PDB file of C-alpha atoms in Angstrom:
ATOM      1  CA  GLY H 177       0.258   0.237   0.297  1.00 85.00           C
ATOM      2  CA  ASP H 178       0.805   3.687  -0.362  1.00 89.00           C
ATOM      3  CA  SER H 179       3.897   4.873   2.532  1.00 93.00           C
ATOM      4  CA  VAL H 180       5.687   7.897   3.569  1.00 95.00           C
ATOM      5  CA  THR H 181       9.164   7.489   5.036  1.00 96.00           C
ATOM      6  CA  GLN H 182      10.776  10.942   6.497  1.00 95.00           C
ATOM      7  CA  MET H 183      13.820  11.213   8.168  1.00 89.00           C
ATOM      8  CA  GLU H 184      13.651  10.413  11.864  1.00 85.00           C
ATOM      9  CA  GLY H 185      14.827  13.478  14.283  1.00 85.00           C
ATOM     10  CA  PRO H 186      15.510  15.180  15.819  1.00 94.00           C
ATOM     11  CA  VAL H 187      17.533  17.523  13.972  1.00 96.00           C
ATOM     12  CA  THR H 188      19.308  19.937  15.325  1.00 97.00           C
ATOM     13  CA  LEU H 189      20.338  23.092  14.344  1.00 97.00           C
ATOM     14  CA  SER H 190      21.860  26.349  14.643  1.00 97.00           C
ATOM     15  CA  GLU H 191      20.192  29.973  13.795  1.00 97.00           C
ATOM     16  CA  GLU H 192      20.627  30.759  10.102  1.00 97.00           C
ATOM     17  CA  ALA H 193      21.481  26.749   9.801  1.00 97.00           C
ATOM     18  CA  PHE H 194      20.542  24.824   6.189  1.00 98.00           C
ATOM     19  CA  LEU H 195      17.696  22.558   7.078  1.00 97.00           C
ATOM     20  CA  THR H 196      16.779  19.478   4.496  1.00 97.00           C
ATOM     21  CA  ILE H 197      14.480  17.101   5.983  1.00 98.00           C
ATOM     22  CA  ASN H 198      14.897  14.410   3.689  1.00 97.00           C
ATOM     23  CA  CYS H 199      10.883  12.382   2.393  1.00 98.00           C
ATOM     24  CA  THR H 200      10.319   9.311   0.454  1.00 97.00           C
ATOM     25  CA  TYR H 201       7.196   7.860  -0.896  1.00 96.00           C
ATOM     26  CA  THR H 202       5.558   4.646  -2.201  1.00 95.00           C
ATOM     27  CA  ALA H 203       2.600   5.077  -4.074  1.00 91.00           C
ATOM     28  CA  THR H 204       0.205   4.475  -7.399  1.00 84.00           C
ATOM     29  CA  GLY H 205       0.395   6.692  -9.625  1.00 84.00           C
ATOM     30  CA  TYR H 206       1.120  10.305  -8.634  1.00 86.00           C
ATOM     31  CA  PRO H 207      -0.747  11.744  -5.697  1.00 90.00           C
ATOM     32  CA  SER H 208      -0.547  14.981  -4.161  1.00 90.00           C
ATOM     33  CA  LEU H 209       2.039  15.516  -1.803  1.00 93.00           C
ATOM     34  CA  PHE H 210       2.158  17.372   1.299  1.00 94.00           C
ATOM     35  CA  TRP H 211       4.101  19.258   4.070  1.00 96.00           C
ATOM     36  CA  TYR H 212       2.401  19.630   7.534  1.00 95.00           C
ATOM     37  CA  VAL H 213       4.006  21.407  10.389  1.00 96.00           C
ATOM     38  CA  GLN H 214       3.158  21.214  14.415  1.00 93.00           C
ATOM     39  CA  TYR H 215       4.544  23.427  16.813  1.00 93.00           C
ATOM     40  CA  PRO H 216       3.757  22.726  20.373  1.00 87.00           C
ATOM     41  CA  GLY H 217       0.793  22.299  21.573  1.00 83.00           C
ATOM     42  CA  GLU H 218      -1.075  22.610  18.231  1.00 85.00           C
ATOM     43  CA  GLY H 219      -2.995  20.885  15.523  1.00 87.00           C
ATOM     44  CA  LEU H 220      -1.490  20.452  12.530  1.00 92.00           C
ATOM     45  CA  GLN H 221      -1.468  23.390   9.589  1.00 92.00           C
ATOM     46  CA  LEU H 222      -0.516  22.881   5.781  1.00 93.00           C
ATOM     47  CA  LEU H 223       2.783  23.962   5.250  1.00 96.00           C
ATOM     48  CA  LEU H 224       3.576  23.846   1.720  1.00 95.00           C
ATOM     49  CA  LYS H 225       1.665  20.964  -1.311  1.00 93.00           C
ATOM     50  CA  ALA H 226       2.733  20.074  -5.051  1.00 93.00           C
ATOM     51  CA  THR H 227       0.062  18.340  -6.761  1.00 89.00           C
ATOM     52  CA  LYS H 228       2.035  16.927  -9.652  1.00 89.00           C
ATOM     53  CA  ALA H 229       5.191  15.887 -10.718  1.00 91.00           C
ATOM     54  CA  ASP H 230       7.962  18.556 -10.563  1.00 94.00           C
ATOM     55  CA  ASP H 231       5.539  21.145  -8.893  1.00 94.00           C
ATOM     56  CA  LYS H 232       7.118  23.375  -6.263  1.00 96.00           C
ATOM     57  CA  GLY H 233       5.696  23.608  -3.460  1.00 95.00           C
ATOM     58  CA  SER H 234       6.938  26.752  -1.175  1.00 96.00           C
ATOM     59  CA  ASN H 235       6.103  28.887   2.076  1.00 96.00           C
ATOM     60  CA  LYS H 236       7.579  31.461   4.737  1.00 95.00           C
ATOM     61  CA  GLY H 237      10.893  29.682   3.362  1.00 97.00           C
ATOM     62  CA  PHE H 238       9.939  26.965   2.993  1.00 98.00           C
ATOM     63  CA  GLU H 239      10.304  25.258  -0.476  1.00 98.00           C
ATOM     64  CA  ALA H 240       9.767  21.251  -1.243  1.00 98.00           C
ATOM     65  CA  THR H 241       9.665  19.754  -5.531  1.00 97.00           C
ATOM     66  CA  TYR H 242       7.830  16.723  -6.351  1.00 96.00           C
ATOM     67  CA  ARG H 243      10.552  14.034  -7.797  1.00 96.00           C
ATOM     68  CA  LYS H 244       8.381  11.639 -10.012  1.00 93.00           C
ATOM     69  CA  GLU H 245      12.184  10.000 -10.576  1.00 94.00           C
ATOM     70  CA  THR H 246      12.887  10.085  -7.103  1.00 95.00           C
ATOM     71  CA  THR H 247       9.757   9.398  -5.517  1.00 96.00           C
ATOM     72  CA  SER H 248      10.752  12.254  -2.846  1.00 97.00           C
ATOM     73  CA  PHE H 249       9.884  15.722  -1.894  1.00 98.00           C
ATOM     74  CA  HIS H 250      12.286  16.572   0.380  1.00 98.00           C
ATOM     75  CA  LEU H 251      11.412  19.654   2.895  1.00 98.00           C
ATOM     76  CA  GLU H 252      14.382  22.716   2.287  1.00 98.00           C
ATOM     77  CA  LYS H 253      14.682  26.190   4.088  1.00 98.00           C
ATOM     78  CA  GLY H 254      17.951  27.819   3.520  1.00 97.00           C
ATOM     79  CA  SER H 255      17.950  30.070   6.296  1.00 96.00           C
ATOM     80  CA  VAL H 256      15.827  28.992   9.696  1.00 97.00           C
ATOM     81  CA  GLN H 257      15.109  30.547  12.653  1.00 97.00           C
ATOM     82  CA  VAL H 258      14.076  29.861  16.628  1.00 97.00           C
ATOM     83  CA  SER H 259      10.293  30.212  15.792  1.00 96.00           C
ATOM     84  CA  ASP H 260      11.151  27.103  13.006  1.00 97.00           C
ATOM     85  CA  SER H 261      11.432  24.675  16.157  1.00 97.00           C
ATOM     86  CA  ALA H 262       8.152  22.474  15.597  1.00 96.00           C
ATOM     87  CA  VAL H 263       7.598  19.018  14.385  1.00 94.00           C
ATOM     88  CA  TYR H 264       6.965  18.115  10.779  1.00 96.00           C
ATOM     89  CA  PHE H 265       5.203  15.510   8.603  1.00 95.00           C
ATOM     90  CA  CYS H 266       5.124  14.414   5.323  1.00 96.00           C
ATOM     91  CA  ALA H 267       2.061  13.287   3.894  1.00 94.00           C
ATOM     92  CA  LEU H 268       0.518  11.939   0.959  1.00 92.00           C
ATOM     93  CA  LYS H 269      -3.442  11.481  -0.095  1.00 88.00           C
ATOM     94  CA  GLY H 270      -4.562   8.383  -0.254  1.00 83.00           C
ATOM     95  CA  SER H 271      -7.433   6.918  -2.381  1.00 77.00           C
ATOM     96  CA  GLN H 272      -9.672   7.611   0.630  1.00 73.00           C
ATOM     97  CA  GLY H 273      -9.234  11.010   0.892  1.00 74.00           C
ATOM     98  CA  ASN H 274      -7.041  10.247   3.679  1.00 82.00           C
ATOM     99  CA  LEU H 275      -3.163  12.040   4.722  1.00 88.00           C
ATOM    100  CA  ILE H 276      -0.603   8.831   4.658  1.00 91.00           C
ATOM    101  CA  PHE H 277       2.068  10.242   6.050  1.00 93.00           C
ATOM    102  CA  GLY H 278       5.376  10.086   7.704  1.00 94.00           C
ATOM    103  CA  LYS H 279       6.264   9.322  11.497  1.00 93.00           C
ATOM    104  CA  GLY H 280       7.489  13.354  11.494  1.00 94.00           C
ATOM    105  CA  THR H 281      10.439  15.006  12.359  1.00 95.00           C
ATOM    106  CA  LYS H 282      11.101  17.133  15.320  1.00 95.00           C
ATOM    107  CA  LEU H 283      13.025  20.212  14.714  1.00 97.00           C
ATOM    108  CA  SER H 284      14.514  22.154  17.345  1.00 97.00           C
ATOM    109  CA  VAL H 285      16.719  25.334  16.057  1.00 97.00           C
ATOM    110  CA  LYS H 286      18.884  27.084  19.138  1.00 97.00           C
ATOM    111  CA  PRO H 287      20.068  30.292  19.297  1.00 95.00           C
TER     112      PRO H 287
ATOM    113  CA  ASN V 230     -15.049  31.295  10.346  1.00 75.00           C
ATOM    114  CA  ALA V 231     -12.994  28.849  13.781  1.00 80.00           C
ATOM    115  CA  GLY V 232     -12.514  26.191  11.024  1.00 91.00           C
ATOM    116  CA  VAL V 233     -12.234  22.602  13.146  1.00 95.00           C
ATOM    117  CA  THR V 234     -13.151  22.835  16.609  1.00 95.00           C
ATOM    118  CA  GLN V 235     -12.391  19.590  18.945  1.00 97.00           C
ATOM    119  CA  THR V 236     -14.173  18.744  22.721  1.00 97.00           C
ATOM    120  CA  PRO V 237     -13.182  18.469  25.221  1.00 97.00           C
ATOM    121  CA  LYS V 238      -8.796  19.376  25.134  1.00 95.00           C
ATOM    122  CA  PHE V 239      -7.805  17.140  27.255  1.00 96.00           C
ATOM    123  CA  GLN V 240      -9.569  13.798  29.354  1.00 97.00           C
ATOM    124  CA  VAL V 241      -8.993  10.892  30.971  1.00 97.00           C
ATOM    125  CA  LEU V 242     -10.521   7.648  31.388  1.00 97.00           C
ATOM    126  CA  LYS V 243     -10.810   5.221  33.717  1.00 97.00           C
ATOM    127  CA  THR V 244     -10.643   1.122  31.460  1.00 98.00           C
ATOM    128  CA  GLY V 245     -14.216  -0.029  30.336  1.00 97.00           C
ATOM    129  CA  GLN V 246     -15.684   4.033  30.574  1.00 97.00           C
ATOM    130  CA  SER V 247     -17.420   5.222  26.937  1.00 96.00           C
ATOM    131  CA  MET V 248     -17.664   8.727  26.153  1.00 96.00           C
ATOM    132  CA  THR V 249     -17.578  10.863  22.904  1.00 98.00           C
ATOM    133  CA  LEU V 250     -15.129  13.209  20.788  1.00 98.00           C
ATOM    134  CA  GLN V 251     -16.903  15.926  19.922  1.00 98.00           C
ATOM    135  CA  CYS V 252     -15.437  17.679  16.565  1.00 98.00           C
ATOM    136  CA  ALA V 253     -17.459  20.281  14.545  1.00 98.00           C
ATOM    137  CA  GLN V 254     -16.415  22.498  10.808  1.00 97.00           C
ATOM    138  CA  ASP V 255     -18.020  25.290   9.578  1.00 95.00           C
ATOM    139  CA  MET V 256     -16.590  25.364   6.355  1.00 93.00           C
ATOM    140  CA  ASN V 257     -19.378  23.440   4.670  1.00 92.00           C
ATOM    141  CA  HIS V 258     -16.611  20.830   3.564  1.00 93.00           C
ATOM    142  CA  GLU V 259     -17.836  17.100   2.671  1.00 91.00           C
ATOM    143  CA  TYR V 260     -14.939  15.589   3.760  1.00 92.00           C
ATOM    144  CA  MET V 261     -14.565  14.727   7.445  1.00 94.00           C
ATOM    145  CA  SER V 262     -11.994  12.091   9.291  1.00 94.00           C
ATOM    146  CA  TRP V 263     -10.125  10.906  12.690  1.00 97.00           C
ATOM    147  CA  TYR V 264      -6.940  10.981  12.740  1.00 96.00           C
ATOM    148  CA  ARG V 265      -4.863   8.947  16.374  1.00 96.00           C
ATOM    149  CA  GLN V 266      -1.356  10.559  16.602  1.00 93.00           C
ATOM    150  CA  ASP V 267       0.990   8.038  19.339  1.00 92.00           C
ATOM    151  CA  PRO V 268       4.942   8.568  19.502  1.00 85.00           C
ATOM    152  CA  GLY V 269       7.228   7.209  16.503  1.00 80.00           C
ATOM    153  CA  MET V 270       3.823   6.464  15.232  1.00 82.00           C
ATOM    154  CA  GLY V 271       3.074  10.161  12.963  1.00 84.00           C
ATOM    155  CA  LEU V 272      -0.878  10.255  11.944  1.00 91.00           C
ATOM    156  CA  ARG V 273      -3.061   6.515  11.432  1.00 93.00           C
ATOM    157  CA  LEU V 274      -6.523   7.583   9.605  1.00 93.00           C
ATOM    158  CA  ILE V 275      -8.969   5.979  11.735  1.00 96.00           C
ATOM    159  CA  HIS V 276     -12.626   7.106  10.138  1.00 96.00           C
ATOM    160  CA  TYR V 277     -13.946   8.943   7.480  1.00 93.00           C
ATOM    161  CA  SER V 278     -16.918  10.660   5.601  1.00 94.00           C
ATOM    162  CA  VAL V 279     -17.544  12.220   2.480  1.00 90.00           C
ATOM    163  CA  GLY V 280     -20.679  13.243   3.296  1.00 92.00           C
ATOM    164  CA  ALA V 281     -23.247  13.126   5.525  1.00 94.00           C
ATOM    165  CA  GLY V 282     -24.857   9.729   6.337  1.00 95.00           C
ATOM    166  CA  ILE V 283     -21.876   8.122   4.593  1.00 95.00           C
ATOM    167  CA  THR V 284     -18.635   7.060   6.819  1.00 96.00           C
ATOM    168  CA  ASP V 285     -16.267   3.907   6.241  1.00 94.00           C
ATOM    169  CA  GLN V 286     -13.308   2.497   7.867  1.00 95.00           C
ATOM    170  CA  GLY V 287      -9.556   3.564   7.794  1.00 92.00           C
ATOM    171  CA  GLU V 288      -6.201   2.264   9.048  1.00 91.00           C
ATOM    172  CA  VAL V 289      -7.746   1.599  13.447  1.00 95.00           C
ATOM    173  CA  PRO V 290     -11.641   1.323  12.895  1.00 97.00           C
ATOM    174  CA  ASN V 291     -11.387  -1.136  15.643  1.00 96.00           C
ATOM    175  CA  GLY V 292     -12.686   0.368  18.909  1.00 96.00           C
ATOM    176  CA  TYR V 293     -14.121   3.242  18.151  1.00 98.00           C
ATOM    177  CA  ASN V 294     -17.431   4.221  16.362  1.00 97.00           C
ATOM    178  CA  VAL V 295     -18.644   7.734  13.976  1.00 98.00           C
ATOM    179  CA  SER V 296     -21.472   8.450  13.052  1.00 96.00           C
ATOM    180  CA  ARG V 297     -22.384  11.792  10.361  1.00 97.00           C
ATOM    181  CA  SER V 298     -26.061  13.475  10.409  1.00 97.00           C
ATOM    182  CA  THR V 299     -25.320  16.814   9.598  1.00 97.00           C
ATOM    183  CA  THR V 300     -22.508  17.969   7.685  1.00 96.00           C
ATOM    184  CA  GLU V 301     -21.228  19.793  10.395  1.00 97.00           C
ATOM    185  CA  ASP V 302     -20.797  16.980  13.238  1.00 98.00           C
ATOM    186  CA  PHE V 303     -18.366  14.275  13.277  1.00 98.00           C
ATOM    187  CA  PRO V 304     -17.988  13.166  16.111  1.00 98.00           C
ATOM    188  CA  LEU V 305     -16.057   9.905  17.500  1.00 98.00           C
ATOM    189  CA  ARG V 306     -17.074   7.238  20.338  1.00 98.00           C
ATOM    190  CA  LEU V 307     -15.403   5.013  22.115  1.00 97.00           C
ATOM    191  CA  LEU V 308     -16.995   2.637  22.996  1.00 92.00           C
ATOM    192  CA  SER V 309     -15.128   0.765  25.579  1.00 96.00           C
ATOM    193  CA  ALA V 310     -12.146   2.628  26.868  1.00 97.00           C
ATOM    194  CA  ALA V 311      -8.627   1.125  26.976  1.00 97.00           C
ATOM    195  CA  PRO V 312      -5.578   1.870  27.919  1.00 97.00           C
ATOM    196  CA  SER V 313      -3.998   1.262  24.377  1.00 96.00           C
ATOM    197  CA  GLN V 314      -6.946   4.091  23.319  1.00 97.00           C
ATOM    198  CA  THR V 315      -4.146   6.970  25.091  1.00 97.00           C
ATOM    199  CA  SER V 316      -3.342   9.125  22.234  1.00 97.00           C
ATOM    200  CA  VAL V 317      -4.241  12.335  21.086  1.00 96.00           C
ATOM    201  CA  TYR V 318      -6.849  12.496  18.959  1.00 97.00           C
ATOM    202  CA  PHE V 319      -7.303  14.843  15.830  1.00 96.00           C
ATOM    203  CA  CYS V 320     -10.129  15.879  13.587  1.00 97.00           C
ATOM    204  CA  ALA V 321      -9.915  17.169  10.182  1.00 94.00           C
ATOM    205  CA  SER V 322     -12.484  19.135   7.286  1.00 93.00           C
ATOM    206  CA  SER V 323     -11.861  19.675   3.864  1.00 90.00           C
ATOM    207  CA  TYR V 324     -13.741  20.353   1.011  1.00 86.00           C
ATOM    208  CA  GLY V 325     -13.876  17.586  -0.819  1.00 75.00           C
ATOM    209  CA  TRP V 326     -11.880  13.918  -0.863  1.00 68.00           C
ATOM    210  CA  LEU V 327     -10.423  13.402  -4.417  1.00 63.00           C
ATOM    211  CA  SER V 328      -6.816  15.271  -5.579  1.00 56.00           C
ATOM    212  CA  GLY V 329      -6.770  18.900  -6.217  1.00 57.00           C
ATOM    213  CA  SER V 330      -6.132  22.326  -4.982  1.00 56.00           C
ATOM    214  CA  ARG V 331      -9.649  22.123  -2.532  1.00 63.00           C
ATOM    215  CA  SER V 332      -8.581  18.637  -0.988  1.00 70.00           C
ATOM    216  CA  GLU V 333      -6.564  20.651   1.347  1.00 81.00           C
ATOM    217  CA  GLN V 334      -7.048  18.967   4.689  1.00 87.00           C
ATOM    218  CA  TYR V 335      -7.974  21.658   7.664  1.00 91.00           C
ATOM    219  CA  PHE V 336      -7.211  19.744  11.235  1.00 93.00           C
ATOM    220  CA  GLY V 337      -8.714  20.976  14.746  1.00 94.00           C
ATOM    221  CA  PRO V 338      -6.723  21.812  17.587  1.00 92.00           C
ATOM    222  CA  GLY V 339      -6.589  17.611  19.488  1.00 95.00           C
ATOM    223  CA  THR V 340      -8.228  15.856  22.052  1.00 96.00           C
ATOM    224  CA  ARG V 341      -5.564  14.564  24.302  1.00 95.00           C
ATOM    225  CA  LEU V 342      -7.293  11.303  25.747  1.00 97.00           C
ATOM    226  CA  THR V 343      -5.380   9.427  28.957  1.00 97.00           C
ATOM    227  CA  VAL V 344      -6.888   5.740  29.585  1.00 97.00           C
ATOM    228  CA  THR V 345      -6.135   4.221  32.697  1.00 97.00           C
TER     229      THR V 345
END
């Protein structure tokens, strides 16, 4: 069945460092792909999405490109801030209309 | 718009008790779903609904019941709580359920449930 694999955390970075969180997927066809972010004590918020191959989703300085050749959707940010500390989830749209999530990657950014 | 609301925020139950987690949305979304979040497991789908009167099972439905009598509400019932149901529960909704730009899912703030 469909699945998402993302890099395990936690990831600890200094402010202004470059961030990459790897995400690969297994699916039939070309599902929509998403990155969600969960700040401490809160629900999930959509960070960015891509609905077809080669699409680039971007928001708040974060970017991810839908790569069908490598079945990947890696999240990147050029310069992280302390306020980016959160748990990041990669997800794909399943055939039931649901989201299939990776296990999440906790990011901590130190000043 | 209030978006997706969930009550209660926190709940402690004893094994064998029953309760209902409430979820409501005011965006006229057709699709609603319940997930549970456990450490190291990501989020897993419990039940979902593609419209009023229509529900179906997700990945981990055992021990849970749902109904969808209105577009706005999608309550999740725990029939006889067990310690394995200790988790954080999230409700989500979207305009549609097929792929596309209107199928973005909006999440509620979650209910943290502990079963002792």
